mmCIF file of C-alpha atoms in Angstrom:
data_model
loop_
_atom_site.group_PDB
_atom_site.id
_atom_site.type_symbol
_atom_site.label_atom_id
_atom_site.label_comp_id
_atom_site.label_asym_id
_atom_site.label_seq_id
_atom_site.Cartn_x
_atom_site.Cartn_y
_atom_site.Cartn_z
ATOM 1 C CA MET A 267 -85.528 298.778 84.148
ATOM 2 C CA TYR A 268 -85.789 297.771 80.399
ATOM 3 C CA SER A 269 -83.514 298.503 77.524
ATOM 4 C CA VAL A 270 -83.701 301.914 76.018
ATOM 5 C CA LEU A 271 -83.475 300.082 72.820
ATOM 6 C CA MET A 272 -86.685 298.733 73.252
ATOM 7 C CA SER A 273 -90.135 300.593 71.796
ATOM 8 C CA THR A 274 -92.337 302.422 73.925
ATOM 9 C CA PRO A 275 -95.075 299.467 72.912
ATOM 10 C CA GLU A 276 -92.864 297.108 73.976
ATOM 11 C CA ARG A 277 -91.898 298.385 77.585
ATOM 12 C CA LEU A 278 -95.529 298.370 78.221
ATOM 13 C CA ILE A 279 -96.442 294.918 77.405
ATOM 14 C CA GLU A 280 -93.403 293.938 79.262
ATOM 15 C CA SER A 281 -94.193 295.387 81.910
ATOM 16 C CA THR A 282 -97.775 294.485 81.636
ATOM 17 C CA ARG A 283 -96.872 291.255 81.888
ATOM 18 C CA ASP A 284 -94.448 291.224 85.227
ATOM 19 C CA LEU A 285 -97.236 293.291 86.754
ATOM 20 C CA LEU A 286 -99.741 290.670 85.978
ATOM 21 C CA TRP A 287 -97.975 288.145 86.818
ATOM 22 C CA GLU A 288 -96.901 289.984 90.655
ATOM 23 C CA ARG A 289 -100.239 291.567 90.971
ATOM 24 C CA GLY A 290 -103.099 289.908 89.017
ATOM 25 C CA TYR A 291 -105.049 292.085 86.780
ATOM 26 C CA VAL A 292 -106.935 294.145 89.322
ATOM 27 C CA GLY A 293 -103.518 294.974 91.125
ATOM 28 C CA THR A 294 -101.690 296.250 87.330
ATOM 29 C CA SER A 295 -102.799 299.784 86.850
ATOM 30 C CA PRO A 296 -102.133 301.818 84.220
ATOM 31 C CA LYS A 297 -99.676 304.170 86.489
ATOM 32 C CA ALA A 298 -97.770 301.090 87.973
ATOM 33 C CA ILE A 299 -97.804 300.145 83.715
ATOM 34 C CA GLN A 300 -96.695 303.472 83.024
ATOM 35 C CA GLN A 301 -93.828 303.424 85.741
ATOM 36 C CA ARG A 302 -92.267 300.321 85.267
ATOM 37 C CA ALA A 303 -92.166 301.212 81.293
ATOM 38 C CA GLY A 304 -90.717 304.283 82.059
ATOM 39 C CA ALA A 305 -93.187 305.389 79.640
ATOM 40 C CA GLY A 306 -96.147 308.556 80.219
ATOM 41 C CA GLN A 307 -99.662 308.200 79.727
ATOM 42 C CA GLY A 308 -99.997 309.705 76.563
ATOM 43 C CA SER A 309 -97.749 307.896 75.373
ATOM 44 C CA MET A 310 -99.687 304.289 76.827
ATOM 45 C CA TYR A 311 -103.045 305.740 75.232
ATOM 46 C CA HIS A 312 -101.391 306.622 71.916
ATOM 47 C CA HIS A 313 -100.340 302.507 71.305
ATOM 48 C CA PHE A 314 -103.148 300.982 73.134
ATOM 49 C CA ALA A 315 -106.823 301.599 73.329
ATOM 50 C CA GLY A 316 -106.393 301.034 77.686
ATOM 51 C CA LYS A 317 -105.815 298.548 80.190
ATOM 52 C CA SER A 318 -107.641 295.838 78.854
ATOM 53 C CA GLU A 319 -106.249 295.937 75.141
ATOM 54 C CA LEU A 320 -102.719 296.449 76.909
ATOM 55 C CA ALA A 321 -103.375 293.377 79.126
ATOM 56 C CA LEU A 322 -104.761 290.891 75.947
ATOM 57 C CA ALA A 323 -100.902 291.655 74.142
ATOM 58 C CA ALA A 324 -99.484 291.016 77.638
ATOM 59 C CA ILE A 325 -101.089 287.739 77.997
ATOM 60 C CA ARG A 326 -100.824 286.519 74.012
ATOM 61 C CA ARG A 327 -97.016 287.297 74.253
ATOM 62 C CA THR A 328 -96.958 285.186 77.559
ATOM 63 C CA ALA A 329 -98.811 282.578 76.000
ATOM 64 C CA GLU A 330 -96.627 282.804 72.889
ATOM 65 C CA GLN A 331 -93.737 282.152 75.214
ATOM 66 C CA MET A 332 -94.998 279.414 77.003
ATOM 67 C CA ARG A 333 -95.427 277.510 73.740
ATOM 68 C CA ALA A 334 -92.050 278.131 72.004
ATOM 69 C CA ALA A 335 -90.389 276.876 75.738
ATOM 70 C CA ALA A 336 -92.849 274.414 75.873
ATOM 71 C CA GLU A 337 -91.820 273.003 72.192
ATOM 72 C CA ALA A 338 -88.550 273.858 72.678
ATOM 73 C CA SER A 339 -88.208 270.838 75.046
ATOM 74 C CA PHE A 340 -89.752 268.215 73.384
ATOM 75 C CA GLY A 341 -86.599 267.769 71.595
ATOM 76 C CA ALA A 342 -86.644 266.754 67.941
ATOM 77 C CA PRO A 343 -89.190 264.093 66.311
ATOM 78 C CA GLY A 344 -87.257 261.273 66.007
ATOM 79 C CA GLU A 345 -86.497 260.911 69.661
ATOM 80 C CA GLY A 346 -88.785 258.431 71.571
ATOM 81 C CA ALA A 347 -91.751 259.839 72.967
ATOM 82 C CA TYR A 348 -90.365 259.012 77.105
ATOM 83 C CA ALA A 349 -87.268 261.220 75.955
ATOM 84 C CA ARG A 350 -89.722 264.195 74.748
ATOM 85 C CA ILE A 351 -91.997 264.003 77.656
ATOM 86 C CA ARG A 352 -88.876 264.084 80.284
ATOM 87 C CA GLY A 353 -87.353 266.535 78.555
ATOM 88 C CA TYR A 354 -90.526 268.947 78.827
ATOM 89 C CA LEU A 355 -90.856 267.861 82.523
ATOM 90 C CA LEU A 356 -87.408 267.960 83.223
ATOM 91 C CA ARG A 357 -86.856 271.482 81.845
ATOM 92 C CA GLU A 358 -85.560 274.428 83.516
ATOM 93 C CA ARG A 359 -88.036 276.591 85.351
ATOM 94 C CA ASP A 360 -88.665 279.414 87.967
ATOM 95 C CA VAL A 361 -90.812 276.543 90.208
ATOM 96 C CA LEU A 362 -91.645 278.960 92.723
ATOM 97 C CA ARG A 363 -92.825 281.988 90.723
ATOM 98 C CA GLY A 364 -95.090 279.700 89.326
ATOM 99 C CA CYS A 365 -96.324 279.087 85.411
ATOM 100 C CA PRO A 366 -97.246 282.760 84.090
ATOM 101 C CA VAL A 367 -100.234 281.354 81.935
ATOM 102 C CA GLY A 368 -101.095 278.924 84.893
ATOM 103 C CA ARG A 369 -101.401 281.985 87.428
ATOM 104 C CA LEU A 370 -103.584 283.870 84.998
ATOM 105 C CA THR A 371 -106.217 280.987 85.433
ATOM 106 C CA MET A 372 -105.909 281.402 89.111
ATOM 107 C CA ASP A 373 -107.401 285.189 88.301
ATOM 108 C CA PRO A 374 -111.030 285.967 88.208
ATOM 109 C CA GLU A 375 -110.683 289.171 86.005
ATOM 110 C CA VAL A 376 -108.836 287.428 83.019
ATOM 111 C CA ILE A 377 -111.297 283.856 83.385
ATOM 112 C CA ALA A 378 -114.670 286.247 83.982
ATOM 113 C CA ASP A 379 -113.388 288.012 80.222
ATOM 114 C CA PRO A 380 -113.982 285.823 77.625
ATOM 115 C CA GLU A 381 -111.370 287.951 75.483
ATOM 116 C CA LEU A 382 -108.257 287.846 77.834
ATOM 117 C CA ARG A 383 -109.207 284.142 79.214
ATOM 118 C CA GLN A 384 -108.926 283.100 74.886
ATOM 119 C CA PRO A 385 -105.071 282.875 75.075
ATOM 120 C CA VAL A 386 -104.749 281.175 78.318
ATOM 121 C CA GLU A 387 -107.735 278.733 77.190
ATOM 122 C CA GLU A 388 -105.883 278.192 73.446
ATOM 123 C CA THR A 389 -102.344 277.721 75.032
ATOM 124 C CA LEU A 390 -103.041 274.794 77.721
ATOM 125 C CA ASP A 391 -105.582 273.034 74.931
ATOM 126 C CA TRP A 392 -102.460 273.381 72.819
ATOM 127 C CA LEU A 393 -100.238 271.937 75.079
ATOM 128 C CA ARG A 394 -102.753 268.810 75.823
ATOM 129 C CA GLY A 395 -103.010 268.581 72.331
ATOM 130 C CA ARG A 396 -98.789 268.596 71.880
ATOM 131 C CA LEU A 397 -98.556 265.918 74.517
ATOM 132 C CA ALA A 398 -101.175 263.972 73.654
ATOM 133 C CA GLY A 399 -99.934 263.538 69.959
ATOM 134 C CA ILE A 400 -95.997 262.785 71.182
ATOM 135 C CA VAL A 401 -98.038 259.991 73.175
ATOM 136 C CA ALA A 402 -99.545 259.016 70.662
ATOM 137 C CA GLU A 403 -96.738 258.424 68.679
ATOM 138 C CA GLY A 404 -94.868 256.201 71.569
ATOM 139 C CA ARG A 405 -97.873 254.408 71.633
ATOM 140 C CA ASP A 406 -98.152 253.567 67.678
ATOM 141 C CA SER A 407 -94.647 252.661 67.566
ATOM 142 C CA GLY A 408 -94.947 250.066 70.520
ATOM 143 C CA GLU A 409 -92.828 252.566 72.825
ATOM 144 C CA PHE A 410 -95.848 252.540 75.413
ATOM 145 C CA ALA A 411 -98.832 250.245 76.251
ATOM 146 C CA ALA A 412 -101.049 249.953 73.764
ATOM 147 C CA GLY A 413 -103.726 250.888 76.411
ATOM 148 C CA LEU A 414 -102.629 254.462 77.249
ATOM 149 C CA ASP A 415 -104.587 257.242 76.796
ATOM 150 C CA PRO A 416 -103.366 259.309 74.989
ATOM 151 C CA ARG A 417 -105.582 262.456 75.918
ATOM 152 C CA GLN A 418 -106.015 261.431 79.132
ATOM 153 C CA THR A 419 -102.295 260.994 79.653
ATOM 154 C CA ALA A 420 -101.797 264.627 78.679
ATOM 155 C CA ALA A 421 -103.995 265.895 80.580
ATOM 156 C CA THR A 422 -102.342 263.868 83.569
ATOM 157 C CA ILE A 423 -98.858 265.376 82.830
ATOM 158 C CA VAL A 424 -100.606 268.836 82.659
ATOM 159 C CA ALA A 425 -101.919 268.749 85.562
ATOM 160 C CA THR A 426 -99.321 267.142 87.035
ATOM 161 C CA VAL A 427 -96.829 270.455 86.154
ATOM 162 C CA GLN A 428 -99.429 272.677 87.380
ATOM 163 C CA GLY A 429 -100.210 270.988 90.196
ATOM 164 C CA GLY A 430 -96.501 270.793 91.014
ATOM 165 C CA TYR A 431 -96.113 274.656 90.933
ATOM 166 C CA VAL A 432 -98.829 275.222 93.466
ATOM 167 C CA LEU A 433 -97.819 272.768 96.406
ATOM 168 C CA ALA A 434 -94.041 274.221 95.587
ATOM 169 C CA ARG A 435 -94.822 277.902 96.007
ATOM 170 C CA ALA A 436 -97.408 276.876 98.901
ATOM 171 C CA SER A 437 -94.374 274.940 100.642
ATOM 172 C CA GLY A 438 -91.469 277.326 99.676
ATOM 173 C CA THR A 439 -89.384 274.851 98.222
ATOM 174 C CA THR A 440 -89.306 273.023 94.482
ATOM 175 C CA GLU A 441 -89.158 269.795 96.016
ATOM 176 C CA PRO A 442 -92.721 268.723 95.366
ATOM 177 C CA PHE A 443 -92.369 269.865 92.066
ATOM 178 C CA ASP A 444 -89.530 267.537 91.266
ATOM 179 C CA HIS A 445 -91.221 264.873 93.734
ATOM 180 C CA ALA A 446 -94.551 265.021 91.213
ATOM 181 C CA VAL A 447 -92.630 265.421 88.090
ATOM 182 C CA ARG A 448 -90.116 262.630 89.010
ATOM 183 C CA GLY A 449 -92.946 260.540 90.305
ATOM 184 C CA LEU A 450 -95.007 260.876 87.060
ATOM 185 C CA LEU A 451 -91.780 260.057 85.187
ATOM 186 C CA ALA A 452 -91.864 256.599 87.007
ATOM 187 C CA LEU A 453 -95.920 255.719 85.854
ATOM 188 C CA LEU A 454 -94.641 256.766 82.629
ATOM 189 C CA ALA A 455 -91.522 254.181 82.424
ATOM 190 C CA ALA A 456 -94.006 251.767 83.885
ATOM 191 C CA HIS A 457 -96.017 251.644 80.497
ATOM 192 C CA THR A 458 -93.304 251.436 78.371
ATOM 193 C CA SER A 459 -91.925 248.511 76.152
ATOM 194 C CA ASP A 460 -88.171 249.689 77.451
ATOM 195 C CA GLU A 461 -86.558 249.290 80.426
ATOM 196 C CA ARG A 462 -85.096 253.379 81.887
#
């Protein structure tokens, strides 16, 4: 499944990422990781102390990739705040598969373990903070209405995206996600000083 050019630790991490997304922590057995990675038990335990350490590396990688994808979608700082938020909301996503970080919040074993939960919590905090900063820039420049609260708006954006994933998965179609993000953009546009 993975390139022979990938190192064994990389194959193990990527296999664990996939399995966590597909099966959750409990369903991700060391044997399944080894089979998917094409690695033996000795090789796995040579590089990682156990399933928990490997899962933590996989969750950190997932969090890093989510941050990078979000940051890339925000566009250049010179663009308007509305355009940057629009870029984030309308970026290409595998909507029916869901958010890999958001799905980890629904995994009881991940949430119960402070070490595994930490990168999930930090990533969602970072995303809300990053969006709040963009909303604040828009408000301070006069693009958004003065009464628009950056933190509340950022929380609404993240909740809309995460909720949109849930609604789309429940219905088996991307339509609820699309309606949610476009509805949010319409509400944000009503708080801008420009016609959108």
